[in-house]
Amino acid sequence: MRKTTLTCICSSSTVCKDIPSDIIFLTDSSESISEKDFQKMKDFMKTVISKSIVGQNEVHIGVMQYSSSPYLEFDLTQHYNQSRILNAIDKMEQIKEGTRTGRAITEVSHELMVHQILMVITDGEASDPHRLKEESDALRENGITVISIGVMEAKREELETMAGDDTSKVFFVDNFKDLETLYKEVSSVICSTTKPGKRCQEYHLCVEPSKLPMLGSQQSCLLLIRTNVFLFHLAVCNQTDVVFLLDYSSSITPEDHEIMKNFTADVVKSFEVSEKFAHVGLAQFSDNPRDEFDLKKYYNKEDVIGHIHRLEYNGGNTYLGKALRHIKRYFQESGESRRDIPKNLVLFTDGNSHDDVGKDATALRDMGVTVFAIAVGDIYYLQLLQITGASEQVFEVQNFKSLGNIKTKIIDEICKSEHDEPKFGKLEKETHLISNFLFRNTVKQPESLTSHCF
């Protein structure tokens, strides 16, 4: 559960206490913005954030830049500390290319899965205006409030399109210096948009029968009460064995190794780790594989995540074939892999292997292991395809900072079973909910609600 307090943002008379709020900043980083103005835009974001109560059980913040292409700085789950967020914003570097706002909104919708508020800051006309309306409408239909802030040459028509023609959520200033003057007005919109309530933790797995309070805005409640039937993917990933195999060779810097560790921990957070449900194992490799923990070591999510954060960097060469051969023991019953439970291997690598991978990859798949390959940078696609046996199980990112862009896809693929039809959580009332995550699209709090899997 988490609830968010924005008391510092709002006046005491504003109904804005104990409210959940996830805020994404989508910032224009095109070449039309000077370095001085780019800094002023960062200062504005820092002002809003510094007045918010940021924490794991409080406000969550994410930032994505965009130019010709979007670039994720950090998602909603990467930083739960205000000072770390402010420091990350200070380190942001300007992209200095075109202004493809429509593409950026598509990316922020598909990859970040924003819960409530998206704040777009731009200084110019979109080079892909044909995409703006469709993508902005899709965001709002999913319950997301879009606040658009235009500076200098921004086109007011496009700002209003993004905000759904709600002029109360459209702001315009003549220069970047004046962004600071918008703070109180923007804060007021944030407070009036967010409604009181509580959010359930996001799970891809079935959980034991329990009381699950739910949350939603007044508007979404009315919509859900009228329709009352929605698709929900809760039970698709009832039980699973997942092993992570991390490349820690010299081609990966210690800093990138830290990012990889944090990403792995974030993926694990989405599972219900227990003796009955998800089992997690992990090994690292370079010249030789190194066992960290097998599938029987931990039945507690916090212990798994704690071990991941303690992983040490090594260096060396990339011998992936040897690592795949070694990791087979994790999926044997002697390695505590469970019979008739889906088996998944998630591989991270950024380079070409010095040894052959085909024979050992085939042996893994013959054991019933589904292999996912996450490739970073200059990849060797045919080798990755040889490992996974399926193109949809290969995930490519340009750098380690972009890993957050594929987190949702990875989790969904792990939880997908080609032999199962989608299942539903059974509620006390005959109701199903739309979401990739547990109660992400949500409804007004009932007296009580019990969720079972069947």
PDB file of N, CA and C in Angstrom, residues 145-219:
ATOM      1  N   THR A 145      -3.914  12.726 -16.401  1.00  0.00           N
ATOM      2  CA  THR A 145      -4.075  14.162 -16.597  1.00  0.00           C
ATOM      3  C   THR A 145      -2.826  14.709 -17.270  1.00  0.00           C
ATOM      4  N   VAL A 146      -2.999  15.424 -18.383  1.00  0.00           N
ATOM      5  CA  VAL A 146      -1.874  16.022 -19.098  1.00  0.00           C
ATOM      6  C   VAL A 146      -1.862  17.521 -18.845  1.00  0.00           C
ATOM      7  N   ILE A 147      -0.768  18.004 -18.273  1.00  0.00           N
ATOM      8  CA  ILE A 147      -0.552  19.435 -18.072  1.00  0.00           C
ATOM      9  C   ILE A 147       0.482  19.875 -19.097  1.00  0.00           C
ATOM     10  N   SER A 148       0.139  20.820 -19.969  1.00  0.00           N
ATOM     11  CA  SER A 148       1.068  21.253 -21.013  1.00  0.00           C
ATOM     12  C   SER A 148       1.552  22.670 -20.723  1.00  0.00           C
ATOM     13  N   ILE A 149       2.859  22.844 -20.797  1.00  0.00           N
ATOM     14  CA  ILE A 149       3.490  24.136 -20.531  1.00  0.00           C
ATOM     15  C   ILE A 149       4.271  24.546 -21.771  1.00  0.00           C
ATOM     16  N   GLY A 150       3.889  25.670 -22.363  1.00  0.00           N
ATOM     17  CA  GLY A 150       4.551  26.173 -23.559  1.00  0.00           C
ATOM     18  C   GLY A 150       5.424  27.372 -23.251  1.00  0.00           C
ATOM     19  N   VAL A 151       6.565  27.434 -23.933  1.00  0.00           N
ATOM     20  CA  VAL A 151       7.509  28.536 -23.753  1.00  0.00           C
ATOM     21  C   VAL A 151       7.854  29.119 -25.116  1.00  0.00           C
ATOM     22  N   MET A 152       7.862  30.431 -25.208  1.00  0.00           N
ATOM     23  CA  MET A 152       8.310  31.164 -26.389  1.00  0.00           C
ATOM     24  C   MET A 152       7.527  30.789 -27.641  1.00  0.00           C
ATOM     25  N   GLU A 153       8.086  29.946 -28.503  1.00  0.00           N
ATOM     26  CA  GLU A 153       7.487  29.643 -29.805  1.00  0.00           C
ATOM     27  C   GLU A 153       6.548  28.436 -29.784  1.00  0.00           C
ATOM     28  N   ALA A 154       6.221  27.939 -28.630  1.00  0.00           N
ATOM     29  CA  ALA A 154       5.302  26.794 -28.554  1.00  0.00           C
ATOM     30  C   ALA A 154       3.955  27.156 -29.170  1.00  0.00           C
ATOM     31  N   LYS A 155       3.343  26.192 -29.819  1.00  0.00           N
ATOM     32  CA  LYS A 155       2.073  26.424 -30.499  1.00  0.00           C
ATOM     33  C   LYS A 155       0.926  26.144 -29.540  1.00  0.00           C
ATOM     34  N   ARG A 156       0.134  27.180 -29.258  1.00  0.00           N
ATOM     35  CA  ARG A 156      -0.935  27.044 -28.269  1.00  0.00           C
ATOM     36  C   ARG A 156      -1.930  25.958 -28.669  1.00  0.00           C
ATOM     37  N   GLU A 157      -2.214  25.823 -29.950  1.00  0.00           N
ATOM     38  CA  GLU A 157      -3.156  24.794 -30.401  1.00  0.00           C
ATOM     39  C   GLU A 157      -2.676  23.399 -30.007  1.00  0.00           C
ATOM     40  N   GLU A 158      -1.373  23.159 -30.118  1.00  0.00           N
ATOM     41  CA  GLU A 158      -0.823  21.858 -29.743  1.00  0.00           C
ATOM     42  C   GLU A 158      -0.861  21.655 -28.233  1.00  0.00           C
ATOM     43  N   LEU A 159      -0.620  22.722 -27.483  1.00  0.00           N
ATOM     44  CA  LEU A 159      -0.703  22.624 -26.023  1.00  0.00           C
ATOM     45  C   LEU A 159      -2.110  22.233 -25.594  1.00  0.00           C
ATOM     46  N   GLU A 160      -3.110  22.846 -26.225  1.00  0.00           N
ATOM     47  CA  GLU A 160      -4.499  22.544 -25.879  1.00  0.00           C
ATOM     48  C   GLU A 160      -4.879  21.135 -26.315  1.00  0.00           C
ATOM     49  N   THR A 161      -4.346  20.683 -27.449  1.00  0.00           N
ATOM     50  CA  THR A 161      -4.610  19.313 -27.901  1.00  0.00           C
ATOM     51  C   THR A 161      -4.110  18.306 -26.880  1.00  0.00           C
ATOM     52  N   MET A 162      -2.901  18.509 -26.381  1.00  0.00           N
ATOM     53  CA  MET A 162      -2.342  17.589 -25.393  1.00  0.00           C
ATOM     54  C   MET A 162      -3.158  17.580 -24.111  1.00  0.00           C
ATOM     55  N   ALA A 163      -3.677  18.736 -23.727  1.00  0.00           N
ATOM     56  CA  ALA A 163      -4.445  18.843 -22.484  1.00  0.00           C
ATOM     57  C   ALA A 163      -5.920  18.527 -22.679  1.00  0.00           C
ATOM     58  N   GLY A 164      -6.315  18.119 -23.885  1.00  0.00           N
ATOM     59  CA  GLY A 164      -7.711  17.777 -24.138  1.00  0.00           C
ATOM     60  C   GLY A 164      -8.615  18.989 -24.172  1.00  0.00           C
ATOM     61  N   ASP A 165      -8.079  20.119 -24.655  1.00  0.00           N
ATOM     62  CA  ASP A 165      -8.828  21.385 -24.742  1.00  0.00           C
ATOM     63  C   ASP A 165      -9.290  21.895 -23.387  1.00  0.00           C
ATOM     64  N   ASP A 166      -8.676  21.408 -22.329  1.00  0.00           N
ATOM     65  CA  ASP A 166      -8.953  21.922 -20.984  1.00  0.00           C
ATOM     66  C   ASP A 166      -7.956  23.043 -20.709  1.00  0.00           C
ATOM     67  N   THR A 167      -8.382  24.275 -20.921  1.00  0.00           N
ATOM     68  CA  THR A 167      -7.460  25.411 -20.824  1.00  0.00           C
ATOM     69  C   THR A 167      -6.923  25.624 -19.412  1.00  0.00           C
ATOM     70  N   SER A 168      -7.595  25.049 -18.413  1.00  0.00           N
ATOM     71  CA  SER A 168      -7.087  25.180 -17.041  1.00  0.00           C
ATOM     72  C   SER A 168      -5.798  24.390 -16.843  1.00  0.00           C
ATOM     73  N   LYS A 169      -5.498  23.504 -17.794  1.00  0.00           N
ATOM     74  CA  LYS A 169      -4.284  22.687 -17.709  1.00  0.00           C
ATOM     75  C   LYS A 169      -3.264  23.088 -18.768  1.00  0.00           C
ATOM     76  N   VAL A 170      -3.463  24.259 -19.369  1.00  0.00           N
ATOM     77  CA  VAL A 170      -2.543  24.792 -20.372  1.00  0.00           C
ATOM     78  C   VAL A 170      -1.902  26.063 -19.826  1.00  0.00           C
ATOM     79  N   PHE A 171      -0.565  26.119 -19.882  1.00  0.00           N
ATOM     80  CA  PHE A 171       0.165  27.279 -19.371  1.00  0.00           C
ATOM     81  C   PHE A 171       1.149  27.754 -20.437  1.00  0.00           C
ATOM     82  N   PHE A 172       1.349  29.065 -20.471  1.00  0.00           N
ATOM     83  CA  PHE A 172       2.237  29.640 -21.482  1.00  0.00           C
ATOM     84  C   PHE A 172       3.029  30.784 -20.869  1.00  0.00           C
ATOM     85  N   VAL A 173       4.334  30.790 -21.128  1.00  0.00           N
ATOM     86  CA  VAL A 173       5.186  31.900 -20.693  1.00  0.00           C
ATOM     87  C   VAL A 173       6.054  32.340 -21.865  1.00  0.00           C
ATOM     88  N   ASP A 174       6.493  33.601 -21.820  1.00  0.00           N
ATOM     89  CA  ASP A 174       7.247  34.172 -22.937  1.00  0.00           C
ATOM     90  C   ASP A 174       8.703  33.736 -22.969  1.00  0.00           C
ATOM     91  N   ASN A 175       9.235  33.309 -21.825  1.00  0.00           N
ATOM     92  CA  ASN A 175      10.631  32.878 -21.785  1.00  0.00           C
ATOM     93  C   ASN A 175      10.819  31.877 -20.647  1.00  0.00           C
ATOM     94  N   PHE A 176      11.936  31.192 -20.652  1.00  0.00           N
ATOM     95  CA  PHE A 176      12.177  30.135 -19.664  1.00  0.00           C
ATOM     96  C   PHE A 176      12.340  30.692 -18.254  1.00  0.00           C
ATOM     97  N   LYS A 177      12.799  31.914 -18.155  1.00  0.00           N
ATOM     98  CA  LYS A 177      12.960  32.519 -16.837  1.00  0.00           C
ATOM     99  C   LYS A 177      11.629  32.614 -16.109  1.00  0.00           C
ATOM    100  N   ASP A 178      10.546  32.832 -16.871  1.00  0.00           N
ATOM    101  CA  ASP A 178       9.220  32.992 -16.266  1.00  0.00           C
ATOM    102  C   ASP A 178       8.584  31.669 -15.847  1.00  0.00           C
ATOM    103  N   LEU A 179       9.226  30.547 -16.138  1.00  0.00           N
ATOM    104  CA  LEU A 179       8.681  29.263 -15.692  1.00  0.00           C
ATOM    105  C   LEU A 179       8.458  29.250 -14.186  1.00  0.00           C
ATOM    106  N   GLU A 180       9.361  29.874 -13.448  1.00  0.00           N
ATOM    107  CA  GLU A 180       9.258  29.885 -11.988  1.00  0.00           C
ATOM    108  C   GLU A 180       7.949  30.505 -11.519  1.00  0.00           C
ATOM    109  N   THR A 181       7.397  31.425 -12.321  1.00  0.00           N
ATOM    110  CA  THR A 181       6.156  32.098 -11.909  1.00  0.00           C
ATOM    111  C   THR A 181       4.947  31.176 -11.998  1.00  0.00           C
ATOM    112  N   LEU A 182       5.096  30.023 -12.668  1.00  0.00           N
ATOM    113  CA  LEU A 182       3.967  29.100 -12.851  1.00  0.00           C
ATOM    114  C   LEU A 182       3.810  28.126 -11.698  1.00  0.00           C
ATOM    115  N   TYR A 183       4.758  28.133 -10.778  1.00  0.00           N
ATOM    116  CA  TYR A 183       4.784  27.091  -9.758  1.00  0.00           C
ATOM    117  C   TYR A 183       3.463  26.937  -9.016  1.00  0.00           C
ATOM    118  N   LYS A 184       2.920  28.030  -8.497  1.00  0.00           N
ATOM    119  CA  LYS A 184       1.703  27.939  -7.687  1.00  0.00           C
ATOM    120  C   LYS A 184       0.511  27.478  -8.519  1.00  0.00           C
ATOM    121  N   GLU A 185       0.410  27.971  -9.757  1.00  0.00           N
ATOM    122  CA  GLU A 185      -0.712  27.574 -10.610  1.00  0.00           C
ATOM    123  C   GLU A 185      -0.640  26.091 -10.965  1.00  0.00           C
ATOM    124  N   VAL A 186       0.546  25.628 -11.315  1.00  0.00           N
ATOM    125  CA  VAL A 186       0.711  24.212 -11.657  1.00  0.00           C
ATOM    126  C   VAL A 186       0.438  23.334 -10.444  1.00  0.00           C
ATOM    127  N   SER A 187       0.917  23.766  -9.282  1.00  0.00           N
ATOM    128  CA  SER A 187       0.679  23.002  -8.052  1.00  0.00           C
ATOM    129  C   SER A 187      -0.804  22.896  -7.751  1.00  0.00           C
ATOM    130  N   SER A 188      -1.537  23.962  -8.011  1.00  0.00           N
ATOM    131  CA  SER A 188      -2.980  23.958  -7.771  1.00  0.00           C
ATOM    132  C   SER A 188      -3.674  22.928  -8.649  1.00  0.00           C
ATOM    133  N   VAL A 189      -3.235  22.817  -9.909  1.00  0.00           N
ATOM    134  CA  VAL A 189      -3.821  21.825 -10.815  1.00  0.00           C
ATOM    135  C   VAL A 189      -3.506  20.414 -10.331  1.00  0.00           C
ATOM    136  N   ILE A 190      -2.280  20.195  -9.883  1.00  0.00           N
ATOM    137  CA  ILE A 190      -1.903  18.880  -9.361  1.00  0.00           C
ATOM    138  C   ILE A 190      -2.803  18.494  -8.200  1.00  0.00           C
ATOM    139  N   CYS A 191      -3.032  19.460  -7.298  1.00  0.00           N
ATOM    140  CA  CYS A 191      -3.833  19.169  -6.108  1.00  0.00           C
ATOM    141  C   CYS A 191      -5.302  18.944  -6.439  1.00  0.00           C
ATOM    142  N   SER A 192      -5.828  19.683  -7.392  1.00  0.00           N
ATOM    143  CA  SER A 192      -7.248  19.535  -7.727  1.00  0.00           C
ATOM    144  C   SER A 192      -7.494  18.306  -8.580  1.00  0.00           C
ATOM    145  N   THR A 193      -6.442  17.803  -9.219  1.00  0.00           N
ATOM    146  CA  THR A 193      -6.563  16.626 -10.083  1.00  0.00           C
ATOM    147  C   THR A 193      -6.547  15.341  -9.294  1.00  0.00           C
ATOM    148  N   THR A 194      -5.677  15.261  -8.291  1.00  0.00           N
ATOM    149  CA  THR A 194      -5.474  14.027  -7.547  1.00  0.00           C
ATOM    150  C   THR A 194      -6.517  13.874  -6.467  1.00  0.00           C
ATOM    151  N   LYS A 195      -7.080  12.699  -6.352  1.00  0.00           N
ATOM    152  CA  LYS A 195      -8.145  12.425  -5.389  1.00  0.00           C
ATOM    153  C   LYS A 195      -7.633  11.564  -4.247  1.00  0.00           C
ATOM    154  N   PRO A 196      -8.251  11.677  -3.072  1.00  0.00           N
ATOM    155  CA  PRO A 196      -7.816  10.840  -1.951  1.00  0.00           C
ATOM    156  C   PRO A 196      -7.985   9.358  -2.248  1.00  0.00           C
ATOM    157  N   GLY A 197      -7.142   8.544  -1.635  1.00  0.00           N
ATOM    158  CA  GLY A 197      -7.276   7.105  -1.795  1.00  0.00           C
ATOM    159  C   GLY A 197      -5.992   6.387  -1.457  1.00  0.00           C
ATOM    160  N   LYS A 198      -5.966   5.080  -1.695  1.00  0.00           N
ATOM    161  CA  LYS A 198      -4.783   4.266  -1.443  1.00  0.00           C
ATOM    162  C   LYS A 198      -4.535   3.385  -2.654  1.00  0.00           C
ATOM    163  N   ARG A 199      -3.279   3.071  -2.899  1.00  0.00           N
ATOM    164  CA  ARG A 199      -2.932   2.256  -4.050  1.00  0.00           C
ATOM    165  C   ARG A 199      -2.400   0.902  -3.599  1.00  0.00           C
ATOM    166  N   CYS A 200      -2.846  -0.165  -4.275  1.00  0.00           N
ATOM    167  CA  CYS A 200      -2.296  -1.485  -3.998  1.00  0.00           C
ATOM    168  C   CYS A 200      -0.922  -1.607  -4.645  1.00  0.00           C
ATOM    169  N   GLN A 201      -0.078  -2.438  -4.074  1.00  0.00           N
ATOM    170  CA  GLN A 201       1.223  -2.697  -4.672  1.00  0.00           C
ATOM    171  C   GLN A 201       1.022  -3.434  -5.985  1.00  0.00           C
ATOM    172  N   GLU A 202       1.895  -3.176  -6.960  1.00  0.00           N
ATOM    173  CA  GLU A 202       1.766  -3.783  -8.271  1.00  0.00           C
ATOM    174  C   GLU A 202       2.308  -5.211  -8.240  1.00  0.00           C
ATOM    175  N   TYR A 203       1.452  -6.162  -8.611  1.00  0.00           N
ATOM    176  CA  TYR A 203       1.903  -7.552  -8.706  1.00  0.00           C
ATOM    177  C   TYR A 203       1.489  -8.114 -10.054  1.00  0.00           C
ATOM    178  N   HIS A 204       2.315  -8.968 -10.587  1.00  0.00           N
ATOM    179  CA  HIS A 204       1.938  -9.734 -11.770  1.00  0.00           C
ATOM    180  C   HIS A 204       1.495 -11.137 -11.370  1.00  0.00           C
ATOM    181  N   LEU A 205       1.599 -11.466 -10.094  1.00  0.00           N
ATOM    182  CA  LEU A 205       1.277 -12.812  -9.645  1.00  0.00           C
ATOM    183  C   LEU A 205       0.016 -12.818  -8.808  1.00  0.00           C
ATOM    184  N   CYS A 206      -0.647 -13.977  -8.752  1.00  0.00           N
ATOM    185  CA  CYS A 206      -1.748 -14.123  -7.824  1.00  0.00           C
ATOM    186  C   CYS A 206      -1.224 -14.025  -6.405  1.00  0.00           C
ATOM    187  N   VAL A 207      -2.057 -13.491  -5.544  1.00  0.00           N
ATOM    188  CA  VAL A 207      -1.689 -13.402  -4.138  1.00  0.00           C
ATOM    189  C   VAL A 207      -2.695 -14.192  -3.323  1.00  0.00           C
ATOM    190  N   GLU A 208      -2.358 -14.461  -2.076  1.00  0.00           N
ATOM    191  CA  GLU A 208      -3.290 -15.147  -1.202  1.00  0.00           C
ATOM    192  C   GLU A 208      -4.548 -14.300  -1.041  1.00  0.00           C
ATOM    193  N   PRO A 209      -5.720 -14.916  -0.808  1.00  0.00           N
ATOM    194  CA  PRO A 209      -6.935 -14.124  -0.607  1.00  0.00           C
ATOM    195  C   PRO A 209      -6.708 -13.053   0.449  1.00  0.00           C
ATOM    196  N   SER A 210      -7.043 -11.808   0.093  1.00  0.00           N
ATOM    197  CA  SER A 210      -6.799 -10.705   1.019  1.00  0.00           C
ATOM    198  C   SER A 210      -7.722  -9.550   0.698  1.00  0.00           C
ATOM    199  N   LYS A 211      -7.868  -8.641   1.651  1.00  0.00           N
ATOM    200  CA  LYS A 211      -8.659  -7.446   1.442  1.00  0.00           C
ATOM    201  C   LYS A 211      -7.857  -6.468   0.601  1.00  0.00           C
ATOM    202  N   LEU A 212      -8.421  -5.984  -0.504  1.00  0.00           N
ATOM    203  CA  LEU A 212      -7.695  -5.105  -1.402  1.00  0.00           C
ATOM    204  C   LEU A 212      -8.471  -3.807  -1.618  1.00  0.00           C
ATOM    205  N   PRO A 213      -8.178  -2.758  -0.863  1.00  0.00           N
ATOM    206  CA  PRO A 213      -8.819  -1.478  -1.123  1.00  0.00           C
ATOM    207  C   PRO A 213      -8.350  -0.929  -2.456  1.00  0.00           C
ATOM    208  N   MET A 214      -9.220  -0.209  -3.137  1.00  0.00           N
ATOM    209  CA  MET A 214      -8.865   0.306  -4.454  1.00  0.00           C
ATOM    210  C   MET A 214      -9.076   1.814  -4.503  1.00  0.00           C
ATOM    211  N   LEU A 215      -8.559   2.418  -5.564  1.00  0.00           N
ATOM    212  CA  LEU A 215      -8.481   3.862  -5.614  1.00  0.00           C
ATOM    213  C   LEU A 215      -8.916   4.382  -6.975  1.00  0.00           C
ATOM    214  N   GLY A 216      -9.390   5.608  -7.022  1.00  0.00           N
ATOM    215  CA  GLY A 216      -9.671   6.212  -8.308  1.00  0.00           C
ATOM    216  C   GLY A 216     -10.216   7.601  -8.157  1.00  0.00           C
ATOM    217  N   SER A 217     -10.199   8.345  -9.240  1.00  0.00           N
ATOM    218  CA  SER A 217     -10.751   9.685  -9.182  1.00  0.00           C
ATOM    219  C   SER A 217     -12.263   9.602  -9.326  1.00  0.00           C
ATOM    220  N   GLN A 218     -12.922  10.704  -9.002  1.00  0.00           N
ATOM    221  CA  GLN A 218     -14.384  10.717  -9.048  1.00  0.00           C
ATOM    222  C   GLN A 218     -14.879  10.412 -10.454  1.00  0.00           C
ATOM    223  N   GLN A 219     -14.215  10.973 -11.441  1.00  0.00           N
ATOM    224  CA  GLN A 219     -14.623  10.781 -12.818  1.00  0.00           C
ATOM    225  C   GLN A 219     -14.491   9.317 -13.241  1.00  0.00           C
TER     226      GLN A 219
END
